[in-house]
Short mmCIF file of C-alpha atoms in Angstrom, two decimals:
data_model
loop_
_atom_site.label_atom_id
_atom_site.label_comp_id
_atom_site.label_asym_id
_atom_site.label_seq_id
_atom_site.Cartn_x
_atom_site.Cartn_y
_atom_site.Cartn_z
CA MET H 1 -119.37 -51.01 6.52
CA ALA H 2 -116.18 -49.14 5.78
CA ALA H 3 -113.04 -50.55 7.34
CA VAL H 4 -110.48 -48.39 9.13
CA VAL H 5 -106.92 -48.83 7.85
CA GLU H 6 -103.60 -47.21 8.56
CA ARG H 7 -101.97 -45.37 5.66
CA VAL H 8 -98.34 -45.49 4.76
CA ASP H 9 -97.74 -41.98 6.07
CA GLY H 10 -99.07 -42.97 9.51
CA CYS H 11 -102.52 -41.40 9.21
CA VAL H 12 -105.70 -43.33 9.80
CA GLY H 13 -108.59 -43.30 7.35
CA SER H 14 -111.62 -45.27 6.22
CA LEU H 15 -111.43 -47.75 3.38
CA ASP H 16 -114.46 -48.01 1.08
CA PRO H 17 -114.79 -51.25 -0.95
CA ASP H 18 -116.11 -49.31 -3.99
CA SER H 19 -113.08 -47.04 -4.01
CA VAL H 20 -110.81 -50.06 -3.67
CA SER H 21 -112.38 -51.70 -6.70
CA LEU H 22 -112.06 -48.50 -8.75
CA ARG H 23 -108.41 -48.05 -7.81
CA GLN H 24 -107.63 -51.64 -8.65
CA SER H 25 -109.43 -51.42 -12.01
CA THR H 26 -107.47 -48.33 -13.26
CA PRO H 27 -103.89 -49.34 -14.04
CA PRO H 28 -101.00 -46.87 -14.01
CA PRO H 29 -100.03 -45.11 -17.26
CA ASP H 30 -97.03 -47.39 -17.87
CA GLN H 31 -99.28 -50.42 -17.62
CA GLN H 32 -101.77 -48.76 -20.01
CA HIS H 33 -99.00 -48.36 -22.59
CA GLN H 34 -98.07 -52.00 -22.11
CA ASN H 35 -101.68 -53.06 -22.66
CA ASN H 36 -101.93 -51.01 -25.87
CA PRO H 37 -99.85 -52.80 -28.53
CA LEU H 38 -99.16 -49.61 -30.51
CA LEU H 39 -98.12 -47.39 -27.62
CA GLY H 40 -96.07 -50.21 -26.14
CA LEU H 41 -93.72 -50.14 -29.13
CA PRO H 42 -90.47 -48.14 -29.07
CA ILE H 43 -90.58 -44.53 -30.24
CA VAL H 44 -88.57 -45.32 -33.38
CA ALA H 45 -91.07 -47.98 -34.42
CA ILE H 46 -94.02 -45.65 -33.81
CA GLU H 47 -92.33 -42.92 -35.86
CA ASN H 48 -91.79 -45.35 -38.73
CA ILE H 49 -95.48 -46.25 -38.61
CA LEU H 50 -96.49 -42.58 -38.56
CA ASN H 51 -94.36 -41.90 -41.64
CA PHE H 52 -97.00 -43.73 -43.69
CA LEU H 53 -99.53 -41.05 -42.73
CA SER H 54 -99.77 -37.46 -43.88
CA TYR H 55 -98.61 -34.69 -41.57
CA ASP H 56 -102.17 -33.43 -41.33
CA GLU H 57 -103.27 -36.81 -39.95
CA ILE H 58 -100.29 -36.85 -37.59
CA SER H 59 -101.29 -33.46 -36.20
CA LEU H 60 -104.77 -34.83 -35.50
CA LEU H 61 -103.34 -37.83 -33.61
CA ARG H 62 -101.87 -35.54 -30.94
CA SER H 63 -105.16 -35.65 -29.04
CA VAL H 64 -104.94 -39.43 -28.41
CA CYS H 65 -102.75 -39.34 -25.30
CA LYS H 66 -99.66 -37.66 -23.87
CA ARG H 67 -97.24 -40.22 -25.25
CA MET H 68 -98.71 -39.94 -28.74
CA ASP H 69 -98.67 -36.14 -28.41
CA ILE H 70 -94.93 -36.15 -27.66
CA ILE H 71 -94.18 -38.50 -30.56
CA CYS H 72 -96.34 -36.54 -33.01
CA GLN H 73 -94.72 -33.26 -31.97
CA ARG H 74 -91.32 -34.75 -32.69
CA VAL H 75 -92.46 -36.04 -36.10
CA LEU H 76 -93.97 -32.65 -37.03
CA ASN H 77 -90.80 -30.77 -36.08
CA GLN H 78 -88.67 -33.20 -38.05
CA GLY H 79 -91.09 -32.90 -40.99
CA PHE H 80 -90.64 -29.14 -41.19
CA LEU H 81 -86.86 -29.50 -41.15
CA LYS H 82 -87.04 -32.22 -43.81
CA VAL H 83 -89.20 -30.12 -46.11
CA GLU H 84 -86.72 -27.23 -45.76
CA ARG H 85 -83.87 -29.54 -46.80
CA TYR H 86 -85.89 -30.94 -49.70
CA HIS H 87 -86.67 -27.41 -50.89
CA SER H 88 -83.03 -26.38 -50.74
CA LEU H 89 -82.08 -29.49 -52.73
CA CYS H 90 -84.69 -28.73 -55.41
CA GLN H 91 -83.57 -25.11 -55.59
CA ARG H 92 -79.94 -26.11 -56.05
CA GLN H 93 -80.82 -28.48 -58.87
CA VAL H 94 -82.86 -25.83 -60.70
CA LYS H 95 -80.26 -23.08 -60.21
CA ALA H 96 -77.53 -25.38 -61.55
CA GLN H 97 -79.45 -25.72 -64.83
CA LEU H 98 -80.34 -22.03 -65.20
CA PRO H 99 -78.07 -19.62 -67.11
CA ARG H 100 -76.29 -16.90 -65.19
CA ARG H 101 -77.69 -13.97 -67.14
CA GLU H 102 -81.08 -12.75 -66.00
CA SER H 103 -82.15 -11.92 -69.55
CA GLU H 104 -81.59 -15.54 -70.55
CA ARG H 105 -83.26 -16.88 -67.40
CA ARG H 106 -86.58 -15.24 -68.23
CA ASN H 107 -86.87 -17.10 -71.51
CA HIS H 108 -85.55 -20.39 -70.10
CA SER H 109 -87.79 -23.43 -69.73
CA LEU H 110 -87.07 -23.57 -65.97
CA ALA H 111 -88.02 -19.94 -65.29
CA ARG H 112 -91.37 -20.84 -63.77
CA HIS H 113 -89.74 -23.56 -61.68
CA ALA H 114 -87.37 -20.97 -60.21
CA ASP H 115 -90.22 -18.52 -59.52
CA ILE H 116 -92.24 -21.15 -57.67
CA LEU H 117 -89.25 -22.27 -55.59
CA ALA H 118 -88.40 -18.65 -54.69
CA ALA H 119 -91.98 -18.07 -53.51
CA VAL H 120 -91.85 -21.27 -51.44
CA GLU H 121 -88.60 -20.05 -49.90
CA THR H 122 -90.25 -16.84 -48.71
CA ARG H 123 -93.16 -18.83 -47.31
CA LEU H 124 -90.77 -21.15 -45.44
CA SER H 125 -88.88 -18.20 -43.98
CA LEU H 126 -92.14 -16.65 -42.73
CA LEU H 127 -93.18 -19.94 -41.14
CA ASN H 128 -89.74 -20.28 -39.58
CA MET H 129 -89.95 -16.81 -38.05
CA THR H 130 -93.45 -17.49 -36.74
CA PHE H 131 -93.11 -20.96 -35.20
CA MET H 132 -89.48 -21.97 -34.68
CA LYS H 133 -88.79 -19.45 -31.92
CA TYR H 134 -91.25 -21.28 -29.69
CA VAL H 135 -90.31 -24.71 -31.04
CA ASP H 136 -86.67 -24.14 -30.08
CA SER H 137 -87.82 -23.15 -26.58
CA ASN H 138 -89.75 -26.47 -26.29
CA LEU H 139 -93.00 -24.59 -25.75
CA CYS H 140 -94.83 -26.06 -28.74
CA CYS H 141 -94.28 -27.92 -31.98
CA PHE H 142 -94.83 -27.04 -35.63
CA ILE H 143 -98.61 -27.26 -35.36
CA PRO H 144 -99.96 -26.96 -38.96
CA GLY H 145 -99.15 -30.34 -40.48
CA LYS H 146 -101.32 -29.58 -43.51
CA VAL H 147 -98.88 -26.82 -44.49
CA ILE H 148 -96.03 -29.36 -44.66
CA ASP H 149 -98.15 -31.62 -46.88
CA GLU H 150 -98.94 -28.72 -49.21
CA ILE H 151 -95.27 -27.69 -49.47
CA TYR H 152 -94.34 -31.26 -50.36
CA ARG H 153 -97.11 -31.31 -52.97
CA VAL H 154 -95.81 -28.11 -54.60
CA LEU H 155 -92.20 -29.32 -54.61
CA ARG H 156 -93.14 -32.69 -56.12
CA TYR H 157 -95.25 -30.93 -58.73
CA VAL H 158 -92.29 -28.73 -59.67
CA ASN H 159 -89.99 -31.73 -59.96
CA SER H 160 -92.42 -33.86 -61.96
CA THR H 161 -93.69 -31.33 -64.55
CA ARG H 162 -91.70 -29.77 -67.35
CA ALA H 163 -94.06 -26.86 -68.00
CA PRO H 164 -95.76 -25.93 -64.70
CA GLN H 165 -98.46 -23.35 -64.29
CA ARG H 166 -97.82 -19.84 -63.07
CA ALA H 167 -96.58 -19.31 -59.53
CA HIS H 168 -99.75 -17.67 -58.18
CA GLU H 169 -101.87 -20.54 -59.50
CA VAL H 170 -99.67 -23.26 -57.99
CA LEU H 171 -99.16 -21.51 -54.63
CA GLN H 172 -102.69 -20.28 -54.02
CA GLU H 173 -103.61 -23.07 -51.59
CA LEU H 174 -100.26 -22.89 -49.79
CA ARG H 175 -100.55 -19.14 -49.28
CA ASP H 176 -104.10 -19.43 -47.98
CA ILE H 177 -103.54 -22.18 -45.41
CA SER H 178 -100.14 -20.91 -44.26
CA SER H 179 -101.40 -17.36 -43.76
CA MET H 180 -104.42 -18.65 -41.83
CA ALA H 181 -102.17 -20.84 -39.67
CA MET H 182 -99.79 -17.97 -38.89
CA GLU H 183 -102.62 -15.56 -38.09
CA TYR H 184 -104.30 -18.06 -35.76
CA PHE H 185 -100.98 -18.85 -34.07
CA ASP H 186 -100.16 -15.17 -33.51
CA GLU H 187 -103.62 -14.25 -32.26
CA LYS H 188 -104.60 -17.28 -30.14
CA ILE H 189 -101.51 -19.27 -29.13
CA VAL H 190 -98.65 -16.76 -28.88
CA PRO H 191 -100.22 -14.80 -25.97
CA ILE H 192 -100.36 -18.05 -23.97
CA LEU H 193 -96.82 -19.08 -24.90
CA LYS H 194 -95.31 -15.68 -24.08
CA LYS H 195 -96.20 -16.22 -20.44
CA LYS H 196 -94.16 -19.44 -20.47
CA LEU H 197 -91.05 -17.93 -22.05
CA PRO H 198 -87.97 -17.94 -19.79
CA GLY H 199 -87.46 -14.20 -20.39
CA THR H 200 -90.78 -13.16 -18.82
CA ASP H 201 -91.83 -12.75 -15.21
CA LEU H 202 -95.08 -13.94 -13.63
CA SER H 203 -97.03 -10.92 -14.88
CA GLY H 204 -96.09 -11.69 -18.50
CA ARG H 205 -93.88 -8.60 -18.82
CA LEU H 206 -90.53 -9.04 -20.53
CA ILE H 207 -87.60 -8.84 -18.16
CA GLY H 208 -85.54 -5.75 -18.87
CA SER H 209 -88.50 -3.61 -19.92
CA ALA H 210 -89.44 -0.45 -18.04
CA PRO H 211 -91.10 -1.48 -14.74
CA VAL H 212 -93.84 0.36 -12.91
CA ALA H 213 -92.59 3.19 -10.70
CA GLY H 214 -92.10 2.09 -7.13
CA PRO H 215 -89.51 1.60 -4.39
CA SER H 216 -86.26 -0.12 -5.27
CA THR H 217 -87.22 -0.64 -8.91
CA SER H 218 -83.67 -0.15 -10.13
CA LEU H 219 -82.36 -2.81 -7.75
CA THR H 220 -85.00 -5.33 -8.76
CA THR H 221 -84.41 -4.82 -12.48
CA MET H 222 -80.65 -5.07 -12.06
CA SER H 223 -80.97 -8.26 -10.05
CA LEU H 224 -83.34 -9.77 -12.58
CA LEU H 225 -81.03 -8.85 -15.44
CA ALA H 226 -78.06 -10.30 -13.58
CA LYS H 227 -79.93 -13.55 -12.98
CA ASN H 228 -81.26 -13.80 -16.53
CA THR H 229 -78.19 -12.99 -18.60
CA PRO H 230 -78.45 -14.64 -22.04
CA SER H 231 -76.39 -17.76 -22.54
CA ARG H 232 -74.38 -18.71 -25.61
CA SER H 233 -77.11 -20.98 -26.92
CA GLU H 234 -79.63 -18.16 -26.71
CA MET H 235 -77.24 -15.80 -28.45
CA THR H 236 -76.66 -18.32 -31.24
CA LYS H 237 -80.42 -18.74 -31.61
CA VAL H 238 -80.82 -14.97 -31.86
CA GLN H 239 -78.04 -14.81 -34.45
CA GLN H 240 -79.69 -17.60 -36.44
CA GLN H 241 -83.00 -15.75 -36.27
CA VAL H 242 -81.30 -12.58 -37.50
CA LYS H 243 -79.77 -14.53 -40.39
CA VAL H 244 -83.16 -15.98 -41.28
CA ASN H 245 -84.71 -12.51 -41.19
CA GLY H 246 -81.92 -11.17 -43.38
CA ALA H 247 -82.39 -14.00 -45.87
CA SER H 248 -86.12 -13.37 -46.04
CA MET H 249 -85.50 -9.65 -46.58
CA THR H 250 -83.07 -10.38 -49.41
CA VAL H 251 -85.61 -12.69 -51.01
CA LEU H 252 -88.30 -10.03 -50.74
CA ARG H 253 -85.96 -7.45 -52.25
CA ARG H 254 -85.22 -9.77 -55.14
CA GLU H 255 -88.91 -10.28 -55.72
CA MET H 256 -89.48 -6.52 -55.67
CA GLN H 257 -86.66 -6.01 -58.15
CA GLU H 258 -88.07 -8.71 -60.41
CA ILE H 259 -91.51 -7.13 -60.23
CA ARG H 260 -90.06 -3.72 -61.11
CA VAL H 261 -88.15 -5.20 -64.03
CA LYS H 262 -91.32 -6.90 -65.26
CA GLN H 263 -93.23 -3.63 -64.96
CA LEU H 264 -90.58 -1.82 -66.99
CA GLU H 265 -90.67 -4.52 -69.62
CA GLN H 266 -94.44 -4.34 -69.81
CA GLN H 267 -94.30 -0.56 -70.13
CA LYS H 268 -91.79 -0.89 -72.95
CA GLN H 269 -93.99 -3.45 -74.65
CA LEU H 270 -96.99 -1.14 -74.32
CA GLN H 271 -95.03 1.76 -75.79
CA ASP H 272 -93.88 -0.42 -78.69
CA GLN H 273 -97.43 -1.56 -79.31
CA GLU H 274 -98.69 2.03 -79.25
CA GLN H 275 -96.04 3.02 -81.79
CA LYS H 276 -97.00 0.08 -83.97
CA LEU H 277 -100.64 1.08 -83.74
CA LEU H 278 -99.78 4.63 -84.80
CA GLU H 279 -97.73 3.35 -87.71
CA GLN H 280 -100.50 0.99 -88.74
CA SER H 281 -103.07 3.78 -88.53
CA GLN H 282 -100.86 5.95 -90.74
CA VAL H 283 -100.46 3.12 -93.24
CA ILE H 284 -104.21 2.53 -93.22
CA GLY H 285 -104.83 6.25 -93.85
CA GLU H 286 -102.40 6.26 -96.76
CA GLN H 287 -104.03 3.15 -98.19
CA ASN H 288 -107.47 4.73 -97.86
CA ALA H 289 -106.24 7.82 -99.71
CA ARG H 290 -104.81 5.67 -102.49
CA LEU H 291 -108.03 3.71 -102.72
CA ALA H 292 -109.99 6.96 -103.01
CA GLU H 293 -107.70 8.13 -105.81
CA LEU H 294 -108.04 4.82 -107.61
CA GLU H 295 -111.82 4.95 -107.27
CA HIS H 296 -111.83 8.49 -108.69
CA LYS H 297 -109.68 7.38 -111.62
CA LEU H 298 -111.93 4.39 -112.24
CA ARG H 299 -114.98 6.62 -112.30
CA GLU H 300 -113.30 8.95 -114.78
CA LEU H 301 -112.36 6.00 -116.97
CA MET H 302 -115.89 4.67 -116.79
CA ASP H 303 -117.28 8.06 -117.76
CA SER H 304 -114.84 8.44 -120.63
CA ASN H 305 -115.67 4.96 -121.90
CA ALA H 306 -119.36 5.70 -121.75
CA ARG H 307 -118.88 8.94 -123.69
CA SER H 308 -116.76 7.25 -126.34
CA ARG H 309 -119.40 4.56 -126.80
CA LYS H 310 -122.12 7.15 -127.21
CA SER H 311 -120.07 9.07 -129.76
CA SER H 312 -119.40 5.87 -131.74
CA ASP H 313 -123.09 4.89 -131.70
CA LEU H 314 -124.32 8.20 -133.22
CA PRO H 315 -122.80 7.78 -136.77
CA ARG H 316 -124.06 4.22 -136.91
CA GLN H 317 -127.59 5.31 -136.16
CA SER H 318 -127.38 8.05 -138.79
CA LYS H 319 -126.20 5.53 -141.41
CA ARG H 320 -129.10 3.22 -140.59
CA LEU H 321 -131.59 6.03 -140.96
CA ARG H 322 -130.16 6.99 -144.37
CA SER H 323 -130.28 3.40 -145.59
CA ARG H 324 -133.95 3.14 -144.60
CA LYS H 325 -134.82 6.28 -146.46
#
């Protein structure tokens, strides 16, 4: 039989023994963390433990619990920043060893290293433009941990090998997984995150955009704009984003210029090879003509020799016939 008890708020309700046992058996979340030896550790200790795992494995551990999700998000964000610093360090070291002239750089032993690092820089800038806007707004973390692992693999490969493969062969896996991650993020996750941005209203429309015609629309838009004026931190973030976009554009322009230069060089090489082929064909024709002349002369010599032999054999035969008679 259920007992009637008085609640803390003054209301009266029935108390079921089964519900009491269930409530007593489920401890609060803080007590759960204390019971779990791993989650009961400080955040710094858990981060040090997670550093022994790959970033792909860390991204999979986000589904364990909320505390682990928060810690893994922090580790993933720090991992992306660390890989950017490591890339900049590698690029500085390679550029310091390269000559200043572009003509000498192409034939240098570190030319492929520089090409790979430049391609990684463009890939990092694209990832930064895709994810970091929402990461800075604390709406999500850098989700694709496998991309960080692949960037580290490419950078370590560049540092450890003296004669690496071509850039498209080394970066094929990185381009594939990063492009898939960015496409999935833009198509599936960004529409959800845009509704949570501070610059959007409840309908998901950006504040400051043209509203639907209706009464007092100008007053409502002005009031919303007055309430949501951008702060200095937001302006600095926008300026940083503009700088990142400008850097990526400069990198793309450099790549386009390099591709054009390579095309011009290849065209020149093809023209040189065509000229060499024409010269060789002319030389071969001249040699064939000389060979034909030599063959004609040899035939004439052979014919003259045969005639001289026949003429020398006739008096001998006549002498033999006379001696027999």
